[in-house]
Amino acid sequence: MRKLYKKVTAAVLALTMLLTLPVTGLTARADAVTEANPKDVYVSFGADLSGDEKSKVMQLLGITNEDLEGYTVGEITNDDEKKYLGDYLDSNVIGSRALSSVIVVTGKDGDGINVETKNISYCTSGMYTNALITAGIENANVIVAGPFEITGTAALVGAMKAYSQLTGEAISENSMDAAVNELVITSEMAEGTDSEEIEQLMAFVKAKVVEEGLDNEDTIRAVIDEGANQLGISISDSEKQSIVSLMKKIGDLDLDLDSMKEQAKDLFNTLEDMGIDKEQAKNFLQKIFDAIKDFFEDIFS
């Protein structure tokens, strides 16, 4: 009987652990906003939001009109979108209304970059994180929101401008261009495939380029092939060339690998010894599922 009790207890603990894992991640960004000093918060609204749409976005961001009185508030215009996205997206994709909105809260050393998305259909939190690292941003909590399902690419521009405004640290045009370029490439490549694997591929190649100072196209192309093979994904020649061109831009930026890893621990923890173990992130959850399964099979067998 005692043996059965121990097994049931262990199973319950494992199940509890599994069920509570995502809750922390989902509430971290919201908590950062509510607990932050208002001086550390910047809200950037899409300039073309209607009154009702702005109210919806504010609800998603978890803020009120009273909160806005203490925050720094700006906007993203359609001209901003065209300026930074025009080289990478067709005008019909960019559209004529700026709707993407973002809230940025500066953190402390060691916090890293944490991103949450709401009503964003084109870009994942991992894609934003990767792009923000390229822009040189550190220790920031970010929530990106739309009044309804939108691509969200323009919100990256708002996030970069917000961070610069809050910290007083200018982000160069080259850094902003590379970050936007990366977000668009990653988003396009992720259509119809596992976005996590594309995020990991981009992080892997970027880490190689930054650490080893790679600038030769053939060498970068070989790194892309290495990462794609280990992840088990197919990359077209045109996609490969787009990544090569992006990485040559990134190689000219003043990025540091240790800082990159510090800003996105979850993402870079999937890279081991400059290789890729794509199962590493998934194995943790799988082990919990397997443990629960084994516990109950032992109990009822």
C-alpha positions in Angstrom: 0.0 0.0 0.0 2.8 2.4 0.9 4.5 1.6 -2.4 1.3 2.4 -4.3 1.0 5.7 -2.3 4.5 6.7 -3.3 3.8 6.0 -6.9 0.6 8.0 -7.0 2.3 10.9 -5.2 5.2 10.9 -7.6 2.7 10.9 -10.6 0.7 13.7 -9.2 3.9 15.8 -8.6 5.1 15.1 -12.1 1.7 16.1 -13.5 1.6 19.2 -11.4 5.0 20.2 -12.7 3.9 19.7 -16.3 0.7 21.7 -15.9 2.4 24.6 -14.2 5.4 25.0 -16.6 3.7 27.2 -19.2 1.9 29.4 -16.7 5.1 31.1 -15.5 6.2 31.8 -19.1 2.9 33.3 -20.1 2.6 35.6 -17.1 6.2 36.8 -17.0 5.7 39.6 -19.5 2.5 40.8 -18.0 4.0 40.8 -14.5 6.9 42.8 -15.8 4.6 45.5 -17.0 2.5 45.8 -13.9 5.4 45.7 -11.5 7.7 48.1 -13.5 8.5 51.7 -12.7 6.5 53.7 -15.2 9.7 55.4 -16.4 10.9 52.0 -17.6 7.8 51.5 -19.8 7.3 52.6 -23.4 4.1 52.0 -25.4 4.1 52.3 -29.2 0.7 52.3 -30.9 -0.1 51.7 -34.5 -0.9 55.3 -35.7 -4.0 54.2 -37.7 -5.8 52.3 -34.9 -9.4 53.4 -34.5 -10.7 54.2 -31.1 -12.2 50.8 -30.6 -9.1 49.1 -32.0 -6.9 51.0 -29.6 -9.0 50.0 -26.7 -8.8 46.4 -27.7 -5.0 46.6 -28.0 -4.7 48.3 -24.6 -6.8 45.5 -23.1 -4.4 42.9 -24.7 -1.4 44.8 -23.4 -3.0 44.9 -19.9 -2.8 48.7 -19.6 -5.3 51.5 -18.9 -5.6 55.2 -19.9 -4.4 56.0 -16.3 -1.3 53.9 -16.9 -0.5 55.8 -20.1 -0.2 59.0 -18.1 3.0 57.6 -16.5 4.4 55.8 -19.6 6.4 57.1 -22.5 4.0 56.8 -25.5 4.8 56.9 -29.2 3.4 55.5 -32.4 4.4 53.5 -35.5 3.2 55.1 -38.7 2.6 53.5 -42.1 5.6 55.6 -43.4 7.8 53.9 -40.7 6.6 50.5 -41.9 7.3 51.3 -45.5 10.7 52.8 -44.7 12.0 49.7 -42.8 10.0 47.0 -44.5 9.8 48.3 -48.1 12.9 46.5 -49.2 11.6 43.1 -47.9 7.9 43.0 -48.3 5.5 44.0 -51.1 3.4 47.1 -50.4 0.2 45.1 -50.5 1.6 43.0 -47.6 2.6 46.1 -45.6 -0.8 47.6 -46.2 -1.9 51.2 -45.8 -2.8 51.2 -42.1 -0.3 50.9 -39.2 -1.9 48.7 -36.6 0.9 46.9 -34.8 1.4 48.0 -31.3 4.0 47.1 -28.7 4.9 47.7 -25.1 8.6 47.5 -23.9 9.7 47.3 -20.3 13.5 47.6 -19.6 14.8 44.9 -17.3 17.9 44.4 -15.2 21.1 42.5 -16.1 20.4 38.8 -16.5 16.7 39.2 -17.4 17.3 38.6 -21.1 14.8 39.3 -23.8 11.2 38.0 -23.2 8.6 38.4 -25.9 4.8 37.6 -25.9 2.6 38.0 -28.9 -1.2 38.6 -29.0 -3.2 38.5 -32.3 0.0 38.2 -34.3 -0.2 35.6 -37.1 3.1 36.0 -39.0 5.8 36.3 -36.3 6.5 34.1 -33.3 8.0 35.3 -30.0 11.2 33.4 -30.9 11.5 35.3 -34.2 11.1 38.6 -32.4 13.7 37.6 -29.9 16.2 36.6 -32.5 15.7 39.9 -34.4 15.9 42.0 -31.2 19.2 40.3 -30.4 20.5 41.3 -33.9 19.4 44.9 -33.1 21.6 44.8 -30.0 18.8 45.0 -27.5 19.3 43.6 -24.0 17.2 42.8 -21.0 13.7 43.8 -22.2 10.2 42.5 -21.7 8.1 42.9 -24.8 4.5 42.3 -25.7 3.3 42.7 -29.3 -0.4 43.0 -30.0 -2.9 43.7 -32.8 -6.6 44.6 -32.5 -7.2 41.4 -34.6 -5.0 38.9 -36.4 -2.2 40.8 -38.2 1.3 40.0 -39.4 3.0 42.1 -36.7 6.3 42.7 -38.6 6.1 46.5 -38.1 5.9 46.1 -34.4 9.7 45.2 -34.4 10.3 48.8 -35.6 8.3 50.1 -32.6 10.1 47.8 -30.2 13.5 49.0 -31.4 12.5 52.7 -31.2 11.0 52.2 -27.8 14.1 50.5 -26.4 16.3 53.3 -27.8 14.0 55.9 -26.2 14.0 54.2 -22.8 17.7 53.5 -22.6 19.1 56.4 -24.5 21.1 53.9 -26.5 20.9 54.6 -30.2 20.3 51.7 -32.5 22.1 52.1 -35.8 20.2 52.1 -39.1 22.4 49.0 -40.1 21.3 47.1 -37.0 17.6 48.0 -37.5 17.8 47.0 -41.2 19.4 43.6 -40.3 16.9 42.9 -37.6 13.9 43.6 -39.9 15.5 41.6 -42.7 16.0 38.7 -40.3 12.4 38.8 -39.0 11.0 38.8 -42.5 13.2 36.0 -43.7 12.5 33.8 -40.7 8.8 34.4 -40.9 8.7 33.5 -44.6 10.8 30.4 -44.1 8.5 29.3 -41.3 5.4 29.2 -43.4 4.4 25.6 -43.8 7.1 24.2 -41.5 8.1 24.1 -37.8 8.9 27.7 -36.8 11.0 26.5 -33.8 13.4 24.7 -36.1 13.8 27.8 -38.3 14.4 29.9 -35.2 17.0 27.4 -34.1 18.6 27.4 -37.5 18.9 31.2 -37.6 20.3 31.3 -34.1 22.9 28.6 -34.9 24.1 30.2 -38.1 24.2 33.6 -36.4 26.2 32.2 -33.5 28.8 30.7 -35.9 29.1 33.9 -37.9 29.5 36.1 -34.8 31.9 33.8 -32.9 34.1 32.9 -35.9 33.9 36.1 -37.8 32.6 34.4 -41.0 32.3 36.6 -44.0 32.9 34.1 -46.9 29.7 33.2 -48.7 30.7 29.6 -49.3 31.7 29.1 -45.6 28.4 30.6 -44.5 26.5 28.5 -46.9 28.2 25.4 -45.5 27.2 26.4 -42.0 23.6 26.7 -43.2 23.8 23.2 -44.7 25.2 21.9 -41.4 22.4 23.4 -39.3 19.7 22.3 -41.7 21.0 18.8 -41.9 21.1 18.4 -38.1 17.7 19.9 -37.8 16.3 17.7 -40.6 14.9 20.6 -42.6 15.1 21.5 -46.2 16.3 24.9 -47.3 15.8 26.1 -50.9 18.7 27.8 -52.8 16.9 31.1 -52.7 16.3 30.8 -48.9 19.9 29.9 -48.5 21.1 33.0 -50.5 18.8 35.2 -48.4 20.4 33.9 -45.2 23.9 34.4 -46.6 23.1 38.0 -47.5 21.6 38.6 -44.0 24.6 37.0 -42.2 27.0 39.2 -44.1 25.1 42.2 -42.7 25.1 40.6 -39.2 28.8 40.0 -39.4 29.4 43.7 -39.8 27.5 44.4 -36.5 29.2 44.6 -33.1 27.5 41.5 -31.6 28.9 39.3 -28.9 28.1 35.6 -28.6 28.0 35.5 -24.8 25.6 38.4 -24.8 23.4 36.7 -27.4 23.2 33.6 -25.3 22.4 35.6 -22.2 19.6 37.4 -23.9 17.9 34.2 -25.2 18.8 31.4 -22.9 16.0 29.1 -24.0 16.8 29.5 -27.7 20.6 29.1 -27.3 20.3 26.3 -24.9 19.3 24.2 -27.9 22.8 24.7 -29.4 25.5 22.5 -28.0 29.2 22.8 -28.8 28.3 24.9 -31.9 26.1 22.0 -33.1 22.4 21.5 -32.8 20.5 19.1 -30.6 17.0 19.8 -31.8 15.5 17.2 -29.4 17.0 18.9 -26.3 14.1 21.3 -25.7 11.5 18.7 -26.5 13.0 15.9 -24.4 12.3 17.6 -21.1 8.5 17.6 -21.6 8.6 14.2 -23.2 10.4 12.7 -20.2 7.7 14.1 -18.0 5.0 12.5 -20.2 6.9 9.2 -20.2 7.4 9.3 -16.4 3.6 9.9 -15.9 2.8 7.1 -18.3 5.2 4.7 -16.6 3.9 5.6 -13.1 0.3 4.8 -14.0 1.2 1.7 -15.9 3.1 0.4 -12.8 0.2 1.3 -10.6 -2.5 -0.5 -12.5 -0.5 -3.4 -13.8 
